[in-house]
Coordinates of C-alpha atoms in Angstrom, one line a residue:
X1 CA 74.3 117.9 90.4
X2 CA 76.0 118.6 93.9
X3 CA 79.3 120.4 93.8
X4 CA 81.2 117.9 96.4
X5 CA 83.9 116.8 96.1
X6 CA 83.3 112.8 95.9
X7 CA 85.4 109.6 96.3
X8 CA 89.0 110.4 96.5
X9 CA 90.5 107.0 96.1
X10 CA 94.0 106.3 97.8
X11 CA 97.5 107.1 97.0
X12 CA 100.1 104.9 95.6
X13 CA 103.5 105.0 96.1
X14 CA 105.5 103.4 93.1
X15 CA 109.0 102.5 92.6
X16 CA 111.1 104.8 90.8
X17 CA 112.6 103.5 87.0
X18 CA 115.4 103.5 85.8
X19 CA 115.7 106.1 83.1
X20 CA 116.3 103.7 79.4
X21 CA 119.9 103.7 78.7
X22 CA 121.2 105.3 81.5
X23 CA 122.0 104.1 85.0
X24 CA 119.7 105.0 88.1
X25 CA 120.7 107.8 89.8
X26 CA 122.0 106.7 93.8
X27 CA 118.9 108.6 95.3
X28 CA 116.2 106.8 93.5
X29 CA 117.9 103.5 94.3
X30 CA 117.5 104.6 98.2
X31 CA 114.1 105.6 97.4
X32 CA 113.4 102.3 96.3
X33 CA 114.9 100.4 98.9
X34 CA 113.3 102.5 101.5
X35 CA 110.1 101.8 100.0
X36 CA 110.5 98.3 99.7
X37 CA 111.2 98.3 103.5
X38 CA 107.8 100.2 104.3
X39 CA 105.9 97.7 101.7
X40 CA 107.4 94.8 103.1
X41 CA 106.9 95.7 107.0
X42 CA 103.2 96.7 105.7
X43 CA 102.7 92.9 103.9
X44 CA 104.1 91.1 107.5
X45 CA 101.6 93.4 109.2
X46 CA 99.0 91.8 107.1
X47 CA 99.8 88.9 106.9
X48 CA 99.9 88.4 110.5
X49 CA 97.0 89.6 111.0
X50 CA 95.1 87.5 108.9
X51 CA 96.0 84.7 110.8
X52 CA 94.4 86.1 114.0
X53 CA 91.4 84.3 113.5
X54 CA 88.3 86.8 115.1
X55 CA 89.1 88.9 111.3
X56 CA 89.1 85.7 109.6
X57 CA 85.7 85.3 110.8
X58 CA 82.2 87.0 109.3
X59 CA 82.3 89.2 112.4
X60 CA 82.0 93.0 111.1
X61 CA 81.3 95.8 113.8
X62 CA 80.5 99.0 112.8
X63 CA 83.1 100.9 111.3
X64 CA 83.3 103.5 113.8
X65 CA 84.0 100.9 116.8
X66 CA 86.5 99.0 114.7
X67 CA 90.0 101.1 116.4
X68 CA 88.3 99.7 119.9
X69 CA 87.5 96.3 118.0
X70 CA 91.0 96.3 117.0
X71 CA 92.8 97.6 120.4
X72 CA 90.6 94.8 122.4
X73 CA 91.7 91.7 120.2
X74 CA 95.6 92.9 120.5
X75 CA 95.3 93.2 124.3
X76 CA 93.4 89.4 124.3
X77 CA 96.1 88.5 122.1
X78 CA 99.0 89.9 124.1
X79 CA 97.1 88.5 127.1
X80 CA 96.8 85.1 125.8
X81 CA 101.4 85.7 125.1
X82 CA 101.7 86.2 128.6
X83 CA 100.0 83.2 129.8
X84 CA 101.4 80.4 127.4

């Protein structure tokens, strides 16, 4: 067997609970809201940009070139803004 390391998955970031039958203390209630702020700008991000439709399409470049993929469909997209 090889001695890697192997997948690492992702992290998740969860909302903090309230602890049972007592109330939640004021820093974990800004933790929350914080997060939900990040996870909701994240989900709009998303969201918009699976409306753009060259990802909604079975186009798939290399995974390498998808940054420059990416950078080249905002600029025609920012393009296409100015001109309308």
């Amino acid at each position: 067997m090889g001695g890697g390391v192997g997948y690492q998955g992702h992290t998740t970031v969860h909302p903090l609970r309230r602890p049972p039958g007592n109330p939640q203390p004021t820093h974990d209630k800004q933790f929350n809201h914080d997060l939900s702020s990040i996870r909701s700008a994240v989900e709009r991000a998303n969201a918009h940009l699976q409306n753009w439709r060259i990802l909604a399409t079975p186009f798939r470049p290399p995974l390498k070139k998808f940054p420059a993929t990416l950078r080249a469909v905002v600029g025609l997209y920012f393009l296409k803004r100015a001109y309308e």
